[in-house]
Short mmCIF file of C-alpha atoms in Angstrom, two decimals:
data_model
loop_
_atom_site.label_atom_id
_atom_site.label_comp_id
_atom_site.label_asym_id
_atom_site.label_seq_id
_atom_site.Cartn_x
_atom_site.Cartn_y
_atom_site.Cartn_z
CA GLY U 142 -34.84 -11.53 5.27
CA GLU U 143 -32.85 -9.21 3.03
CA ASP U 144 -31.06 -7.61 5.97
CA VAL U 145 -29.69 -10.90 7.30
CA LYS U 146 -25.92 -11.11 6.78
CA PRO U 147 -24.14 -14.45 6.21
CA PHE U 148 -21.85 -13.65 9.19
CA THR U 149 -22.48 -11.80 12.43
CA PRO U 150 -20.23 -8.80 13.17
CA GLU U 151 -18.45 -10.86 15.83
CA LYS U 152 -17.76 -13.75 13.46
CA THR U 153 -16.69 -11.41 10.67
CA LYS U 154 -14.24 -9.64 12.94
CA GLU U 155 -12.85 -12.99 14.05
CA ILE U 156 -12.22 -13.91 10.42
CA VAL U 157 -10.65 -10.54 9.60
CA MET U 158 -8.32 -10.62 12.61
CA SER U 159 -7.20 -14.23 12.17
CA LEU U 160 -7.19 -15.06 8.46
CA GLN U 161 -3.66 -14.95 7.03
CA GLN U 162 -4.62 -15.22 3.38
CA PRO U 163 -6.69 -12.91 1.15
CA ALA U 164 -10.40 -13.61 0.82
CA VAL U 165 -13.50 -11.95 -0.60
CA PHE U 166 -16.66 -11.34 1.46
CA CYS U 167 -19.89 -11.54 -0.50
CA ASN U 168 -23.42 -10.50 0.47
CA MET U 169 -22.24 -8.41 3.42
CA VAL U 170 -22.95 -4.86 2.22
CA GLY U 171 -26.20 -5.09 0.23
CA ASP U 172 -27.91 -2.51 2.47
CA TRP U 173 -25.00 -0.04 2.60
CA PRO U 174 -25.93 3.40 1.19
CA ALA U 175 -22.31 3.63 0.00
CA LEU U 176 -23.16 1.26 -2.86
CA ARG U 177 -24.77 4.21 -4.63
CA TRP U 178 -21.44 6.07 -4.62
CA ASN U 179 -20.83 5.92 -8.37
CA VAL U 180 -18.95 8.82 -9.96
CA LYS U 181 -22.14 10.51 -11.16
CA TYR U 182 -23.60 10.47 -7.64
CA LEU U 183 -20.37 11.65 -6.01
CA SER U 184 -20.07 14.44 -8.58
CA ALA U 185 -23.49 15.76 -7.53
CA VAL U 186 -22.58 15.54 -3.85
CA LEU U 187 -19.28 17.41 -4.32
CA GLU U 188 -21.05 20.16 -6.30
CA GLY U 189 -18.11 21.17 -8.49
CA LYS U 190 -15.37 20.70 -5.89
CA THR U 191 -12.05 19.79 -7.51
CA ILE U 192 -9.78 16.95 -6.46
CA GLN U 193 -6.33 15.89 -7.62
CA PHE U 194 -5.91 13.18 -10.24
CA ARG U 195 -2.70 11.32 -10.98
CA LEU U 196 -2.12 10.49 -14.65
CA GLY U 197 0.04 7.76 -16.10
CA LEU U 198 0.66 6.11 -19.46
CA LYS U 199 -1.29 2.98 -20.39
CA MET U 200 1.78 1.69 -22.21
CA VAL U 201 3.43 -1.09 -20.20
CA ASP U 202 7.20 -0.82 -19.80
CA LEU U 203 9.85 -2.76 -17.88
CA VAL U 204 10.04 0.27 -15.59
CA PRO U 205 6.95 0.74 -13.40
CA GLN U 206 5.22 4.10 -13.12
CA PHE U 207 5.73 5.42 -9.61
CA GLU U 208 3.89 8.46 -8.36
CA THR U 209 7.11 10.44 -8.81
CA SER U 210 6.96 9.91 -12.60
CA CYS U 211 3.26 10.74 -13.07
CA SER U 212 1.52 13.97 -14.03
CA TYR U 213 -1.13 15.64 -11.86
CA VAL U 214 -4.24 17.75 -12.55
CA GLU U 215 -6.98 19.33 -10.46
CA ALA U 216 -10.42 18.52 -11.85
CA THR U 217 -14.04 17.97 -10.90
CA LEU U 218 -15.58 14.52 -11.05
CA GLU U 219 -17.86 15.83 -13.79
CA GLU U 220 -14.79 16.70 -15.90
CA PHE U 221 -13.25 13.31 -15.15
CA LEU U 222 -16.43 11.50 -16.19
CA ALA U 223 -16.64 13.48 -19.43
CA TRP U 224 -12.99 12.70 -20.21
CA SER U 225 -13.40 8.98 -19.48
CA CYS U 226 -16.40 8.93 -21.85
CA GLY U 227 -14.51 10.76 -24.60
CA GLN U 228 -16.78 13.82 -24.68
CA PRO U 229 -15.67 16.80 -26.84
CA SER U 230 -15.92 19.19 -23.87
CA CYS U 231 -12.65 17.70 -22.58
CA LEU U 232 -10.71 19.36 -25.40
CA SER U 233 -10.43 22.52 -23.30
CA GLY U 234 -10.60 21.13 -19.76
CA PRO U 235 -7.90 20.01 -17.30
CA PHE U 236 -7.56 16.68 -19.16
CA SER U 237 -7.13 18.32 -22.57
CA CYS U 238 -3.43 17.40 -22.78
CA TYR U 239 -4.06 13.74 -22.04
CA ASP U 240 -5.46 11.45 -24.71
CA TYR U 241 -7.80 8.94 -23.04
CA SER U 242 -6.53 6.20 -25.34
CA LYS U 243 -2.98 6.73 -24.04
CA TYR U 244 -3.46 7.80 -20.40
CA TRP U 245 -5.26 6.67 -17.28
CA ALA U 246 -6.32 8.91 -14.38
CA TYR U 247 -6.53 8.05 -10.69
CA ALA U 248 -7.95 10.09 -7.82
CA ASP U 249 -6.38 7.76 -5.28
CA TYR U 250 -6.05 7.86 -1.54
CA LYS U 251 -8.67 10.56 -0.89
CA TYR U 252 -9.65 10.78 2.78
CA ILE U 253 -13.43 10.77 2.93
CA ALA U 254 -13.31 12.84 6.13
CA ARG U 255 -11.47 15.57 4.24
CA ILE U 256 -13.27 15.73 0.90
CA PHE U 257 -16.71 15.56 2.56
CA GLU U 258 -15.84 17.63 5.63
CA ASP U 259 -18.83 19.92 4.98
CA LYS U 260 -21.19 16.92 4.62
CA PRO U 261 -20.42 14.71 7.65
CA GLU U 262 -23.74 12.90 7.35
CA ILE U 263 -22.36 11.01 4.35
CA PHE U 264 -19.86 9.20 6.62
CA GLN U 265 -22.66 6.93 7.83
CA ASP U 266 -23.11 5.51 4.33
CA VAL U 267 -20.11 3.26 5.09
CA ARG U 268 -20.84 0.74 7.86
CA TRP U 269 -17.75 -1.15 8.92
CA SER U 270 -19.68 -2.05 12.09
CA ASP U 271 -21.06 -4.99 10.05
CA PHE U 272 -17.49 -6.31 10.03
CA GLY U 273 -17.18 -6.10 13.81
CA PHE U 274 -15.78 -2.57 14.14
CA PRO U 275 -18.49 -0.42 15.75
CA GLY U 276 -18.08 3.29 15.27
CA ARG U 277 -15.95 2.90 12.15
CA SER U 278 -17.54 4.58 9.15
CA GLY U 279 -16.58 6.57 6.08
CA LYS U 280 -14.78 9.00 8.35
CA GLU U 281 -12.08 6.35 8.89
CA SER U 282 -11.95 5.36 5.23
CA THR U 283 -10.41 6.44 1.93
CA LEU U 284 -11.87 6.79 -1.55
CA TRP U 285 -10.31 5.66 -4.86
CA ILE U 286 -11.67 6.77 -8.26
CA GLY U 287 -9.95 5.67 -11.47
CA SER U 288 -10.25 5.15 -15.19
CA GLU U 289 -9.39 1.99 -17.11
CA GLY U 290 -5.73 1.11 -16.63
CA ALA U 291 -5.30 3.17 -13.45
CA ASN U 292 -3.01 1.29 -11.11
CA THR U 293 -1.04 1.31 -7.90
CA PRO U 294 2.59 0.09 -8.05
CA CYS U 295 3.23 -3.25 -6.35
CA HIS U 296 3.80 -2.62 -2.63
CA LEU U 297 3.03 -3.79 0.87
CA ASP U 298 1.53 -1.73 3.69
CA SER U 299 3.52 -1.59 6.90
CA TYR U 300 0.47 -1.20 9.12
CA GLY U 301 -2.67 -3.21 9.70
CA CYS U 302 -4.80 -5.32 7.44
CA ASN U 303 -7.02 -3.85 4.75
CA LEU U 304 -10.74 -4.08 3.95
CA VAL U 305 -11.68 -2.90 0.45
CA LEU U 306 -15.24 -2.36 -0.79
CA GLN U 307 -15.75 -2.24 -4.56
CA VAL U 308 -18.52 0.20 -5.48
CA GLN U 309 -18.36 0.81 -9.24
CA GLY U 310 -16.57 -1.10 -11.99
CA ARG U 311 -14.07 -3.89 -11.42
CA LYS U 312 -10.52 -3.99 -10.21
CA ARG U 313 -8.01 -6.78 -10.57
CA TRP U 314 -5.83 -7.47 -7.54
CA HIS U 315 -2.51 -9.29 -7.80
CA LEU U 316 -1.40 -10.36 -4.32
CA PHE U 317 1.83 -11.99 -3.14
CA PRO U 318 2.37 -13.52 0.33
CA PRO U 319 4.85 -12.02 2.83
CA ASP U 320 7.16 -15.00 2.26
CA ASP U 321 7.71 -13.75 -1.30
CA THR U 322 9.27 -10.48 -0.12
CA SER U 323 12.81 -11.33 -1.21
CA PHE U 324 11.51 -12.38 -4.66
CA LEU U 325 9.90 -8.95 -5.13
CA TYR U 326 13.07 -6.92 -4.54
CA PRO U 327 11.77 -4.44 -1.91
CA THR U 328 12.88 -0.81 -1.98
CA ARG U 329 12.11 2.40 -0.06
CA ILE U 330 12.86 4.67 -3.00
CA PRO U 331 10.60 6.42 -3.76
CA TYR U 332 10.11 6.92 -0.04
CA GLU U 333 6.63 6.90 1.43
CA GLU U 334 5.90 6.25 5.06
CA SER U 335 4.25 2.84 5.56
CA SER U 336 4.67 1.67 1.95
CA VAL U 337 7.42 -0.71 0.86
CA PHE U 338 7.56 -0.85 -2.93
CA SER U 339 8.72 -3.65 -5.21
CA LYS U 340 11.28 -2.99 -7.93
CA VAL U 341 9.61 -5.49 -10.22
CA ASN U 342 7.07 -4.37 -12.79
CA ILE U 343 4.53 -7.12 -12.27
CA ALA U 344 2.97 -6.36 -15.66
CA ASN U 345 6.19 -6.81 -17.57
CA PRO U 346 8.95 -8.16 -15.32
CA ASP U 347 12.60 -7.76 -16.19
CA LEU U 348 13.88 -11.22 -15.33
CA LYS U 349 17.44 -10.41 -16.30
CA ARG U 350 17.53 -7.79 -13.58
CA PHE U 351 15.18 -9.54 -11.15
CA PRO U 352 15.60 -13.29 -11.72
CA GLN U 353 14.23 -14.33 -8.31
CA PHE U 354 10.79 -13.04 -9.30
CA ARG U 355 10.37 -16.40 -11.04
CA ASN U 356 9.93 -17.93 -7.59
CA SER U 357 7.01 -15.71 -6.57
CA THR U 358 3.41 -16.90 -6.47
CA ALA U 359 0.63 -14.48 -7.43
CA HIS U 360 -2.87 -14.75 -5.98
CA VAL U 361 -5.20 -12.99 -8.41
CA VAL U 362 -8.82 -11.92 -8.03
CA THR U 363 -11.17 -9.60 -9.90
CA LEU U 364 -13.22 -7.62 -7.38
CA SER U 365 -16.76 -6.71 -8.46
CA PRO U 366 -19.22 -4.16 -7.03
CA GLY U 367 -20.68 -5.19 -3.69
CA GLN U 368 -17.73 -7.41 -2.76
CA VAL U 369 -15.24 -6.71 0.05
CA LEU U 370 -11.64 -7.91 -0.17
CA LEU U 371 -9.57 -8.71 2.91
CA VAL U 372 -5.87 -8.01 2.37
CA PRO U 373 -3.98 -9.54 5.32
CA ARG U 374 -1.00 -7.87 6.94
CA HIS U 375 2.12 -7.50 4.77
CA TRP U 376 0.62 -9.05 1.64
CA TRP U 377 2.09 -7.42 -1.46
CA HIS U 378 -0.47 -6.10 -3.94
CA TYR U 379 -0.70 -4.52 -7.35
CA VAL U 380 -4.16 -3.14 -8.21
CA GLU U 381 -5.49 -2.34 -11.68
CA SER U 382 -8.79 -0.81 -12.83
CA ILE U 383 -10.19 -2.90 -15.67
CA ASP U 384 -13.44 -1.00 -16.40
CA PRO U 385 -13.86 2.54 -17.81
CA VAL U 386 -14.63 3.96 -14.35
CA THR U 387 -13.99 2.40 -10.94
CA VAL U 388 -14.80 3.47 -7.39
CA SER U 389 -13.50 1.76 -4.23
CA ILE U 390 -13.62 2.48 -0.50
CA ASN U 391 -11.13 1.02 1.97
CA SER U 392 -10.23 1.09 5.65
CA TRP U 393 -7.12 -0.18 7.46
CA ILE U 394 -7.65 -2.19 10.62
CA GLU U 395 -5.07 -1.70 13.36
CA LEU U 396 -3.20 -4.76 14.65
CA ASP U 397 -0.97 -5.53 17.62
CA ALA U 398 2.00 -5.89 15.29
CA ASP U 399 1.65 -2.23 14.27
CA HIS U 400 3.44 -1.13 17.44
CA GLU U 401 6.71 -2.69 16.33
CA ALA U 402 6.04 -1.69 12.72
CA ARG U 403 5.94 1.98 13.77
CA VAL U 404 9.37 1.61 15.34
CA GLU U 405 10.65 0.10 12.09
CA GLU U 406 9.05 2.91 10.06
CA ALA U 407 10.60 5.55 12.32
CA ILE U 408 14.06 4.02 11.86
CA THR U 409 13.55 3.88 8.10
CA ARG U 410 12.42 7.51 7.93
CA MET U 411 15.48 8.64 9.90
CA LEU U 412 17.89 6.82 7.63
CA VAL U 413 16.26 7.71 4.31
CA CYS U 414 15.81 11.40 5.15
CA ALA U 415 19.34 11.73 6.54
CA ILE U 416 21.11 10.02 3.66
CA LYS U 417 19.03 11.40 0.79
CA SER U 418 19.12 14.93 2.23
CA ALA U 419 22.93 14.76 2.15
CA GLU U 420 22.89 14.32 -1.64
CA ASN U 421 23.36 17.14 -4.11
CA PRO U 422 19.85 18.61 -4.57
CA SER U 423 20.56 19.19 -8.27
CA ALA U 424 20.97 15.44 -8.86
CA GLY U 425 17.33 15.30 -9.94
CA ASP U 426 16.48 12.08 -8.10
CA LEU U 427 12.81 12.37 -7.19
CA TRP U 428 13.10 10.13 -4.15
CA LEU U 429 10.24 11.57 -2.06
CA ASN U 430 6.79 10.38 -3.05
CA PRO U 431 4.25 13.20 -3.69
CA THR U 432 2.13 11.74 -0.88
CA GLU U 433 4.85 12.80 1.58
CA VAL U 434 4.35 16.40 2.69
CA GLU U 435 8.02 17.26 3.21
CA VAL U 436 11.41 16.00 4.30
CA THR U 437 11.26 16.02 8.09
CA SER U 438 14.32 17.07 10.08
CA HIS U 439 16.55 14.67 11.98
CA GLU U 440 15.30 16.16 15.26
CA ILE U 441 11.66 15.55 14.36
CA ASN U 442 12.43 12.03 13.15
CA LEU U 443 14.27 11.24 16.38
CA GLN U 444 11.28 12.46 18.42
CA TYR U 445 9.02 10.25 16.31
CA LEU U 446 11.29 7.27 16.94
CA ASN U 447 11.23 7.88 20.69
CA LYS U 448 7.44 8.12 20.68
CA ALA U 449 7.16 4.88 18.72
CA VAL U 450 9.53 3.00 21.03
CA SER U 451 7.77 4.31 24.14
CA ALA U 452 4.37 3.31 22.78
CA TYR U 453 5.65 -0.17 21.94
CA LEU U 454 7.08 -0.69 25.43
CA ARG U 455 3.89 0.58 27.08
CA CYS U 456 1.89 -1.87 25.00
CA GLN U 457 4.15 -4.72 26.07
CA GLU U 458 3.78 -3.78 29.72
CA THR U 459 0.02 -3.50 29.39
CA SER U 460 -0.17 -6.88 27.67
CA VAL U 461 1.85 -8.62 30.39
CA SER U 462 -0.19 -6.95 33.13
CA GLU U 463 -3.51 -7.90 31.55
CA GLN U 464 -2.44 -11.51 31.10
CA ALA U 465 -1.36 -11.70 34.71
CA HIS U 466 -4.57 -10.26 36.14
CA SER U 467 -7.26 -11.44 33.78
CA SER U 468 -6.52 -13.84 30.96
CA SER U 469 -10.23 -14.22 30.28
CA THR U 470 -10.94 -10.54 29.66
CA GLY U 471 -12.31 -9.98 26.16
CA ALA U 472 -10.60 -7.75 23.64
CA ARG U 473 -11.62 -4.11 23.87
CA GLN U 474 -13.49 -2.58 21.01
CA ARG U 475 -11.54 0.12 19.21
CA THR U 476 -13.09 2.65 16.91
CA ASN U 477 -10.02 4.55 15.75
CA THR U 478 -8.07 3.77 12.61
CA SER U 479 -4.48 3.08 11.75
CA CYS U 480 -4.73 4.43 8.22
CA LYS U 481 -1.43 4.76 6.46
CA ARG U 482 -0.05 8.29 6.65
CA LYS U 483 -2.49 9.14 9.43
CA ARG U 484 0.17 10.96 11.45
CA ARG U 485 0.55 13.74 8.95
CA GLU U 486 -3.01 13.64 7.58
CA VAL U 487 -4.42 14.71 10.95
CA GLY U 488 -1.67 17.31 11.38
CA CYS U 489 -0.06 15.34 14.18
CA GLU U 490 3.57 16.05 15.02
CA PRO U 491 5.81 13.84 17.16
CA GLU U 492 5.72 16.26 20.10
CA SER U 493 2.06 15.57 20.71
CA CYS U 494 1.38 12.48 18.66
CA THR U 495 0.27 9.36 20.52
CA LEU U 496 0.69 7.35 17.30
CA LEU U 497 -2.60 5.63 18.13
CA THR U 498 -0.61 3.11 20.15
CA HIS U 499 -1.46 3.92 23.75
CA GLU U 500 -2.96 0.49 24.26
CA CYS U 501 -2.85 -2.88 22.57
CA ASP U 502 -5.51 -3.49 19.97
CA PHE U 503 -7.39 -6.53 18.80
CA PRO U 504 -5.35 -9.43 20.21
CA THR U 505 -5.22 -12.08 17.52
CA PRO U 506 -7.05 -15.22 18.64
CA LYS U 507 -4.98 -18.36 18.97
CA ALA U 508 -5.44 -20.89 16.19
CA GLU U 509 -6.87 -23.53 18.52
CA GLU U 510 -9.50 -21.05 19.71
CA LEU U 511 -10.84 -20.43 16.22
CA GLN U 512 -13.45 -22.45 14.47
CA LYS U 513 -12.75 -23.57 10.94
CA ILE U 514 -12.85 -20.60 8.55
CA PRO U 515 -16.26 -20.81 6.83
CA PHE U 516 -15.18 -20.63 3.18
CA GLY U 517 -18.07 -20.95 0.77
CA PRO U 518 -20.33 -18.74 -1.36
CA HIS U 519 -20.12 -15.88 1.17
CA LEU U 520 -16.35 -16.05 1.82
CA ILE U 521 -14.20 -16.90 -1.18
CA GLN U 522 -10.50 -17.71 -0.99
CA VAL U 523 -8.14 -15.85 -3.31
CA LEU U 524 -6.13 -18.73 -4.70
CA PRO U 525 -2.67 -18.83 -6.29
CA GLN U 526 -2.43 -18.72 -10.05
CA SER U 527 -2.70 -22.06 -11.77
CA HIS U 528 0.65 -21.47 -13.44
CA LYS U 529 3.83 -20.23 -11.76
CA THR U 530 4.78 -16.70 -12.79
CA SER U 531 8.21 -17.99 -13.74
CA VAL U 532 6.93 -19.83 -16.82
CA MET U 533 4.97 -16.86 -18.15
CA ASP U 534 7.57 -14.24 -17.29
CA ALA U 535 10.37 -16.14 -18.98
CA VAL U 536 8.40 -16.05 -22.22
CA ALA U 537 7.54 -12.35 -21.71
CA VAL U 538 11.02 -10.94 -21.25
CA GLU U 539 13.13 -13.37 -23.20
CA SER U 540 10.92 -13.05 -26.26
CA GLY U 541 11.07 -9.26 -26.22
CA GLY U 542 8.48 -8.28 -23.62
CA GLY U 543 4.88 -7.35 -24.20
CA ASP U 544 1.79 -7.29 -22.02
CA LEU U 545 2.12 -10.58 -20.22
CA LEU U 546 1.23 -12.23 -16.97
CA HIS U 547 -2.27 -13.50 -17.18
CA GLU U 548 -4.27 -15.11 -14.45
CA ASN U 549 -6.93 -17.63 -15.29
CA GLU U 550 -8.83 -14.74 -16.87
CA GLY U 551 -6.79 -11.54 -16.94
CA GLU U 552 -3.61 -9.48 -16.94
CA HIS U 553 -1.08 -7.98 -14.46
CA PHE U 554 1.00 -4.90 -13.65
CA GLY U 555 3.85 -3.45 -11.48
CA LYS U 556 7.28 -1.42 -10.60
CA LEU U 557 10.67 0.58 -10.13
CA HIS U 558 13.87 1.81 -11.68
CA CYS U 559 16.44 3.82 -9.73
CA LYS U 560 18.61 6.36 -11.54
CA ARG U 561 22.26 5.49 -11.07
CA LYS U 562 24.98 8.10 -10.66
CA ARG U 563 28.36 6.95 -11.83
CA LEU U 564 31.09 7.90 -9.36
CA LEU U 565 34.12 9.62 -10.84
CA ILE U 566 37.28 7.74 -9.94
CA SER U 567 40.77 9.24 -9.68
CA ASN U 568 43.76 7.82 -11.56
CA ASP U 569 45.04 6.20 -8.37
CA CYS U 570 41.70 4.52 -7.79
CA GLU U 571 41.60 3.34 -11.38
CA THR U 572 45.02 1.74 -10.95
CA ALA U 573 43.92 0.01 -7.77
CA ALA U 574 40.74 -1.18 -9.43
CA HIS U 575 42.75 -2.57 -12.36
CA GLN U 576 44.97 -4.48 -9.96
CA MET U 577 41.91 -5.92 -8.25
CA ASP U 578 40.57 -7.05 -11.59
CA SER U 579 43.69 -9.07 -12.26
CA ASP U 580 43.72 -10.61 -8.77
CA CYS U 581 40.08 -11.47 -8.22
CA SER U 582 37.88 -12.01 -11.23
CA PRO U 583 35.18 -11.13 -12.03
CA CYS U 584 35.42 -7.46 -11.03
CA THR U 585 34.63 -4.19 -12.79
CA SER U 586 37.13 -1.41 -13.21
CA GLN U 587 34.64 1.28 -12.17
CA THR U 588 32.25 1.80 -9.28
CA ASP U 589 28.59 1.99 -10.25
CA LEU U 590 26.95 2.24 -6.85
CA SER U 591 24.50 5.02 -6.04
CA THR U 592 22.99 6.30 -2.81
CA ASN U 593 19.86 4.35 -3.69
CA ASP U 594 21.85 1.13 -3.99
CA LEU U 595 23.15 1.64 -0.46
CA LEU U 596 19.68 2.47 0.84
CA ASP U 597 18.16 -0.60 -0.79
CA CYS U 598 20.48 -2.68 1.39
CA LEU U 599 20.43 -0.51 4.49
CA VAL U 600 16.65 -0.16 4.80
CA ASN U 601 15.76 -3.60 3.49
CA PRO U 602 12.78 -4.81 5.58
CA HIS U 603 14.80 -7.71 7.01
CA VAL U 604 17.62 -5.38 8.07
CA ILE U 605 15.28 -2.81 9.60
CA SER U 606 13.42 -5.54 11.50
CA LEU U 607 16.69 -6.70 13.05
CA VAL U 608 17.73 -3.14 13.93
CA ALA U 609 14.34 -2.51 15.56
CA GLN U 610 14.65 -5.68 17.64
CA LEU U 611 18.14 -4.69 18.80
CA LEU U 612 16.97 -1.18 19.63
CA LEU U 613 13.98 -2.41 21.63
CA GLU U 614 16.17 -4.92 23.44
CA ARG U 615 18.52 -2.07 24.37
CA MET U 616 15.58 -0.15 25.84
CA ARG U 617 14.52 -3.14 27.94
CA VAL U 618 17.94 -3.50 29.59
#
């Protein structure tokens, strides 16, 4: 029958929780009412309600467009649709200053629970229960609406794995495995909790500045309406809308590893906020992503760190106790979400926040307990590109740039550039620097390190992971 899915909810959940490579589910959502959520339909449902759009240039540069360098407008979906279709009415609307041929617009990361708070019945249009997560609906999901060219800078999510439903139009995903992290030059500036950005513009990489990017391996897939993409934990991704209008819905699935990840994120927040807040405010370095509500105080950050560590240790104790008493007990069903930024989206402060980590979630099955992953027409692997990025990128940059990086069928996009503040050096320091030049070559006569340079090293994911392990070990003693 039409309602028969290729995988049961139990089998689908097993795949989601165990698969360590991206894959696309097909024929799993044909009966979901959410498939009618095109922009025209959503515009009627919202009845003139405005939402925020982020606007960026379609021109591809060596420097990626972070949210800190974009423009923002408040507009209705009706106004967005008219603008994306080039209608004359846009000449006087909120998009009037932005030529559609030069700009893209993205209403990204919109919590469905918030924008449809007066229409809660619509939450049931999204049925993640088919993927083995009963109780999870649109209320635990986010909505993404974009025009052609709209994109998200290359980044990885600190928490969970990601399920993404494509509703309208197509999006091209460029994914890189966790092992490629060092090749992608991770940074926490601009700072956003739970997002680690790459400095490399995937669309037009600067190989002189980021030579190790040649060693990365992109997995590329074009997601079409009705398909659901699984993005495993810590897979880097750059996402680009390739049709005039696109609509996507996603939900993050909480994992056991999130407990330690929250400790790492708390340490990172403390360091970034403390060091960047000490800078001269007039420096003009827009280091805080617009998605972050505010710079939290050291006291608040310390409370958050303590909560995260306590939750992690409680989870460890619970896990050991459960294994000792009943190793055959099945994993509990969880219906809450570990959406990025959830702490501040629900107005939760460290004093009362449980961080959603009061018990361990979804133990990952052991490899020997899993059946062979059923790849086929209903579950498609996202494979590496046929050609290494190094060959294509070398041609792109060394021949003067241009829109490069193509998969078997398409293009790419990507990342960052930190402003550098040159430190003024006294005459004595200049003399010392000159002496160093003559003794140990090569060496520059001036210092060109910024606060961001220090932070790039200090809050590098590998460094933070080590600090978190040492801190947790200290708490166990």
